[in-house]
Amino acid sequence: MASVAKSSKNCTVNPLKTSQPLGGASAFMGLDGCLPMLHAAQGCTAFALVLLVRHYREAIPFQTTAMNEVTTILGGKDNLEEAILNIAKRAQPKVIGICSNGLIEARGEDIRGDLKLIRQRHPELDGIALIYAKTPDYKGGFQDGWAAAVTAMVDELVEPDFARHLHQINILAGCHLTPADLEEIRDTVEAFGLEPIILPDIAGSLDGHVADNWVQTTMGGTKLDDIRRMGCSVATLALGLQMEPAARVIETRCDVPVEVFPRLTGLLAWDNFVAALARLSGKSVPASIRRRRSQLLDAMLDGHFYFGQKKIAIAAEPDLLLGLTGFLTDMGAIIAAAVTTTDSAALPLVPSQGVRIGDLDDLEQAATDCELLICHSHGARIAERLGLPFFRAGFPLFDRLGAAHKLSIGYRGTRDLIFEIGNLFIAADSHHHSAKGGKDAPVASH
Amino acid sequence: MSQHKHQDLFDEPACAKNRDKDDKARKKGCGGKSLTPGNAAGGCAFDGAKIVLQPITDAAHLVHGPIACEGNSWDSRHALSSGPQLYRTGFTTDIGEMDVIYGGEKRLFRAIKEIISRFSPPAVFVYQTCVTAMIGDDIEMVCKVASERFGLPVIPVNAPGFAGKKNLGTKLAGEALLKYVIGTEEPEFTTPTDINLLGEYNVSGDLWAVTPLFQRLGIRLVTSITGDARYHQVTKAHRARVNMMVCSQALINVARKMEERWGIPYFEGSFYGVEATGTSLRTIAKMLVERGAEADLIGRTEALIAEEEARVATALVPILPALKGKKVLLYTGGVKSWSMISALHYAGMIVIGSSTRKATKEDKVRAEALMGEEGETIDNLPQRDMYRKLKNREADIMLSGGRTQFVALKAVTPWLDSNQERHNAYAGYDGTITLLREIHKALTNPVFAQVCTPAPWEM
Ligand code: SF4
């Protein structure tokens, strides 16, 4: 059980956290035919957009209500209305995902009421879903915004239908999962003859496909009709503790039982997931999955030498933090420093003495005698300053290729993680040995 | 209302962009009014202000606001420093709900204190943002108190995002420099060849492609205010003999007021392309001589230009045949809408279109004249139309910023970053060689042909 502490500093130094609205908008990217929009001044969208483009290396559809000083004082309804009408006309989306920022929420605007009025005034919007997630940026972080958006999606769309569809299951995917992770999840679920509705499905929209023409919304991703019939599923699997509230909404409305999987990285964690699929489908575990499990066992045996007692410093959003630290301690490593962005039920479960809600400066201070640093791309300079091997994980990853295709869950993902991180340890160890042999270790530049 | 407050900023007689407007349009200024909800792109005033000031590399830059402003944007530009790295540290008050309710001034003050005691910077710049502006945090007051208490310049930059676009923020940052920084210290000595650069951000080392030229001519760069700058250099910028505004009218307010207050003449120029670089060097030399520098500077400048131009020509011989006649779509804007054209023409390339977003009427006229029949100026090209143009193979390569990179790549068209996220310096003579080599690299890469080949079973 980790104790959770909050930084008492007044000045955040080198932020770890990105904003709630950015997380919310990212979740909306996983819907088909969607145009995510921030209800805020235009700069918020510009920053968020740049970050998303750099991470996914994709053109990202993303809009803004372009609030200014005057409209902030008068209230944002007119801008919201104009933005929705403009988007409807220009981009013909199936859904507009609206995330509010602090400017709007601090004034206590009634966006739900505004949307109702806008609908009444404009019957031409009838075919377009308008989903609002409350995501002020002075609270929480990316993960909270993602969770709020998914909760808003199911709350808005899931129909109160109780006719069970025997093979259909709901998969609610947290923001710690990449398109590659979702692909692995889909393949595994389908291997049991189950039909998953994955929400949000960024594997459909942000997997880096080259399409034949240009559309101004997301392409691929969860279909709205599929969300509407989530109430007919036999179960909802919430992947990440952040997804539990959304799962409970479906449960309350349609009586679909919920199973929460706090993590999917590591042998026993994925065993649980596979066992649940076997149980839900009534089928035995396919040979291909058993084979992968056996490969992982071998990788664990081969790799454990390099992980045992290694001291690791890590900064990540709560669910990702839990997944990675769980895996690392499974392999015998020690989590010497853990920093995260926001409060969560996942934090007490993190296998370290303490978890700090803080910034990269906290990480840097705590990491001095560690042997590996794990963080998103902004951690690279810290690793360089401390002369530590560095493993990139989380969002944003802007200084390496393939962020969307990084697989780190399941038997295969865990196996690959062992190799990737193990190799970092091997490289550092051999470097250490040769340094001892006379030559000085290269000093990391500041 | 700052709409009103900012009015006189855009009442900028020397701003060509403003001169073009009729009376009514001019009153509306370049502020926030013209944004269309649901169809807007681009950064906010805070963004613009930070772009200008952050390259003061030894200062601390503290963003007062919720995490969205700094957390989503810090350390993302390639404006390089030859020394201090403090400017790359992301400082923010990251205000929470309690601050929104009770005000964030106390937190701001304590944050300034924490920075000063731990990092001892020569100065702290404090940036206002939307939420903290709306709840009425008075950053000017907090900065004043902090300045007195800690005996160090703490400079308020009051350009919250909702006040307007990037452009407004640039100007407001300039105002902050004029009010709090430039002219607050005297240099130990001056020379007759002292110059400043304004608006050169040293993206990927652009500035360093030019400074050796100055050194060879004995021209002393007092400070490049907006690129690889040091606080105590900027304070002394008012004793330079000439100001050059690089590639932008955004900081015209600074140039004009420096002329007004300290009699420093300025000109606007560019270092993109052989021609523009030559023109800029000649202009600097001429103006310095007019202000008392030795007259032989002009002759030495001509000699250097001739030598450099010959060097560029030799270096490009191997790649020119592959570039000749290739069609380019230029989607940059501002001064680059024409200055880049001459760099491309130099290699015999055809510019079929150049975006004149953020450009003045003069820029546009120059771009039109340069392209002639071959190309057209484009204002704003929606991504869908851009994609169609590229898909129809109207251009062999597109030069643009990162935001439109994937429009080109999805249309399987070679692309080169010409904006701030690029990794190469394109300024000066060496920069021109690099630019054309990069274009050559992109155009001749074999992946495009492969990606365009249908799978065997689809033939
Ligand atoms: S628009 Fe306002 S809240 Fe958004 S990034 Fe700019 S300053 Fe920050």
PDB file of N, CA, C and O in Angstrom, chain A residues 327-350:
ATOM      1  N   PHE A 327       4.054  -4.429 -13.033  1.00  0.00           N
ATOM      2  CA  PHE A 327       4.881  -5.303 -13.870  1.00  0.00           C
ATOM      3  C   PHE A 327       6.334  -5.315 -13.389  1.00  0.00           C
ATOM      4  O   PHE A 327       6.963  -6.369 -13.251  1.00  0.00           O
ATOM      5  N   LEU A 328       6.875  -4.123 -13.103  1.00  0.00           N
ATOM      6  CA  LEU A 328       8.294  -4.037 -12.729  1.00  0.00           C
ATOM      7  C   LEU A 328       8.565  -4.765 -11.417  1.00  0.00           C
ATOM      8  O   LEU A 328       9.573  -5.461 -11.279  1.00  0.00           O
ATOM      9  N   THR A 329       7.654  -4.618 -10.465  1.00  0.00           N
ATOM     10  CA  THR A 329       7.875  -5.328  -9.201  1.00  0.00           C
ATOM     11  C   THR A 329       7.619  -6.825  -9.379  1.00  0.00           C
ATOM     12  O   THR A 329       8.249  -7.646  -8.719  1.00  0.00           O
ATOM     13  N   ASP A 330       6.728  -7.196 -10.304  1.00  0.00           N
ATOM     14  CA  ASP A 330       6.573  -8.614 -10.655  1.00  0.00           C
ATOM     15  C   ASP A 330       7.913  -9.206 -11.083  1.00  0.00           C
ATOM     16  O   ASP A 330       8.191 -10.386 -10.882  1.00  0.00           O
ATOM     17  N   MET A 331       8.724  -8.375 -11.708  1.00  0.00           N
ATOM     18  CA  MET A 331      10.012  -8.852 -12.226  1.00  0.00           C
ATOM     19  C   MET A 331      11.125  -8.704 -11.197  1.00  0.00           C
ATOM     20  O   MET A 331      12.291  -8.956 -11.494  1.00  0.00           O
ATOM     21  N   GLY A 332      10.798  -8.239 -10.011  1.00  0.00           N
ATOM     22  CA  GLY A 332      11.799  -8.146  -8.955  1.00  0.00           C
ATOM     23  C   GLY A 332      12.412  -6.772  -8.750  1.00  0.00           C
ATOM     24  O   GLY A 332      13.283  -6.587  -7.909  1.00  0.00           O
ATOM     25  N   ALA A 333      11.970  -5.789  -9.545  1.00  0.00           N
ATOM     26  CA  ALA A 333      12.538  -4.445  -9.396  1.00  0.00           C
ATOM     27  C   ALA A 333      11.888  -3.729  -8.209  1.00  0.00           C
ATOM     28  O   ALA A 333      10.877  -4.170  -7.677  1.00  0.00           O
ATOM     29  N   ILE A 334      12.501  -2.612  -7.829  1.00  0.00           N
ATOM     30  CA  ILE A 334      11.997  -1.823  -6.704  1.00  0.00           C
ATOM     31  C   ILE A 334      11.593  -0.445  -7.218  1.00  0.00           C
ATOM     32  O   ILE A 334      12.364   0.213  -7.929  1.00  0.00           O
ATOM     33  N   ILE A 335      10.397  -0.021  -6.861  1.00  0.00           N
ATOM     34  CA  ILE A 335       9.966   1.318  -7.269  1.00  0.00           C
ATOM     35  C   ILE A 335      10.447   2.287  -6.193  1.00  0.00           C
ATOM     36  O   ILE A 335       9.872   2.375  -5.103  1.00  0.00           O
ATOM     37  N   ALA A 336      11.523   3.011  -6.510  1.00  0.00           N
ATOM     38  CA  ALA A 336      12.126   3.901  -5.528  1.00  0.00           C
ATOM     39  C   ALA A 336      11.487   5.278  -5.534  1.00  0.00           C
ATOM     40  O   ALA A 336      11.525   5.993  -4.539  1.00  0.00           O
ATOM     41  N   ALA A 337      10.919   5.664  -6.661  1.00  0.00           N
ATOM     42  CA  ALA A 337      10.255   6.966  -6.737  1.00  0.00           C
ATOM     43  C   ALA A 337       9.090   6.862  -7.701  1.00  0.00           C
ATOM     44  O   ALA A 337       9.250   6.376  -8.818  1.00  0.00           O
ATOM     45  N   ALA A 338       7.923   7.280  -7.248  1.00  0.00           N
ATOM     46  CA  ALA A 338       6.739   7.248  -8.114  1.00  0.00           C
ATOM     47  C   ALA A 338       6.031   8.589  -8.025  1.00  0.00           C
ATOM     48  O   ALA A 338       5.682   9.046  -6.946  1.00  0.00           O
ATOM     49  N   VAL A 339       5.878   9.230  -9.182  1.00  0.00           N
ATOM     50  CA  VAL A 339       5.217  10.531  -9.229  1.00  0.00           C
ATOM     51  C   VAL A 339       4.048  10.420 -10.184  1.00  0.00           C
ATOM     52  O   VAL A 339       4.133   9.742 -11.214  1.00  0.00           O
ATOM     53  N   THR A 340       2.937  11.066  -9.844  1.00  0.00           N
ATOM     54  CA  THR A 340       1.777  10.997 -10.723  1.00  0.00           C
ATOM     55  C   THR A 340       1.089  12.355 -10.814  1.00  0.00           C
ATOM     56  O   THR A 340       1.549  13.334 -10.219  1.00  0.00           O
ATOM     57  N   THR A 341       0.003  12.390 -11.576  1.00  0.00           N
ATOM     58  CA  THR A 341      -0.598  13.665 -11.949  1.00  0.00           C
ATOM     59  C   THR A 341      -1.810  14.061 -11.121  1.00  0.00           C
ATOM     60  O   THR A 341      -2.090  15.236 -10.940  1.00  0.00           O
ATOM     61  N   THR A 342      -2.549  13.057 -10.672  1.00  0.00           N
ATOM     62  CA  THR A 342      -3.868  13.358 -10.134  1.00  0.00           C
ATOM     63  C   THR A 342      -4.282  12.256  -9.174  1.00  0.00           C
ATOM     64  O   THR A 342      -3.740  11.146  -9.230  1.00  0.00           O
ATOM     65  N   ASP A 343      -5.196  12.544  -8.301  1.00  0.00           N
ATOM     66  CA  ASP A 343      -5.622  11.561  -7.312  1.00  0.00           C
ATOM     67  C   ASP A 343      -6.431  10.462  -7.995  1.00  0.00           C
ATOM     68  O   ASP A 343      -7.124  10.722  -8.971  1.00  0.00           O
ATOM     69  N   SER A 344      -6.315   9.244  -7.478  1.00  0.00           N
ATOM     70  CA  SER A 344      -7.020   8.134  -8.105  1.00  0.00           C
ATOM     71  C   SER A 344      -7.053   6.949  -7.159  1.00  0.00           C
ATOM     72  O   SER A 344      -6.175   6.799  -6.306  1.00  0.00           O
ATOM     73  N   ALA A 345      -8.049   6.087  -7.347  1.00  0.00           N
ATOM     74  CA  ALA A 345      -8.137   4.864  -6.554  1.00  0.00           C
ATOM     75  C   ALA A 345      -6.966   3.942  -6.862  1.00  0.00           C
ATOM     76  O   ALA A 345      -6.679   3.009  -6.115  1.00  0.00           O
ATOM     77  N   ALA A 346      -6.275   4.185  -7.972  1.00  0.00           N
ATOM     78  CA  ALA A 346      -5.148   3.330  -8.344  1.00  0.00           C
ATOM     79  C   ALA A 346      -3.934   3.572  -7.457  1.00  0.00           C
ATOM     80  O   ALA A 346      -3.109   2.682  -7.267  1.00  0.00           O
ATOM     81  N   LEU A 347      -3.816   4.771  -6.914  1.00  0.00           N
ATOM     82  CA  LEU A 347      -2.561   5.142  -6.248  1.00  0.00           C
ATOM     83  C   LEU A 347      -2.226   4.280  -5.032  1.00  0.00           C
ATOM     84  O   LEU A 347      -1.079   3.852  -4.883  1.00  0.00           O
ATOM     85  N   PRO A 348      -3.191   3.999  -4.136  1.00  0.00           N
ATOM     86  CA  PRO A 348      -2.835   3.159  -2.986  1.00  0.00           C
ATOM     87  C   PRO A 348      -2.386   1.761  -3.401  1.00  0.00           C
ATOM     88  O   PRO A 348      -1.701   1.083  -2.643  1.00  0.00           O
ATOM     89  N   LEU A 349      -2.743   1.345  -4.607  1.00  0.00           N
ATOM     90  CA  LEU A 349      -2.380  -0.001  -5.060  1.00  0.00           C
ATOM     91  C   LEU A 349      -0.970  -0.067  -5.652  1.00  0.00           C
ATOM     92  O   LEU A 349      -0.445  -1.145  -5.926  1.00  0.00           O
ATOM     93  N   VAL A 350      -0.373   1.092  -5.876  1.00  0.00           N
ATOM     94  CA  VAL A 350       0.965   1.112  -6.498  1.00  0.00           C
ATOM     95  C   VAL A 350       1.985   0.502  -5.541  1.00  0.00           C
ATOM     96  O   VAL A 350       2.045   0.874  -4.370  1.00  0.00           O
TER      97      VAL A 350
END
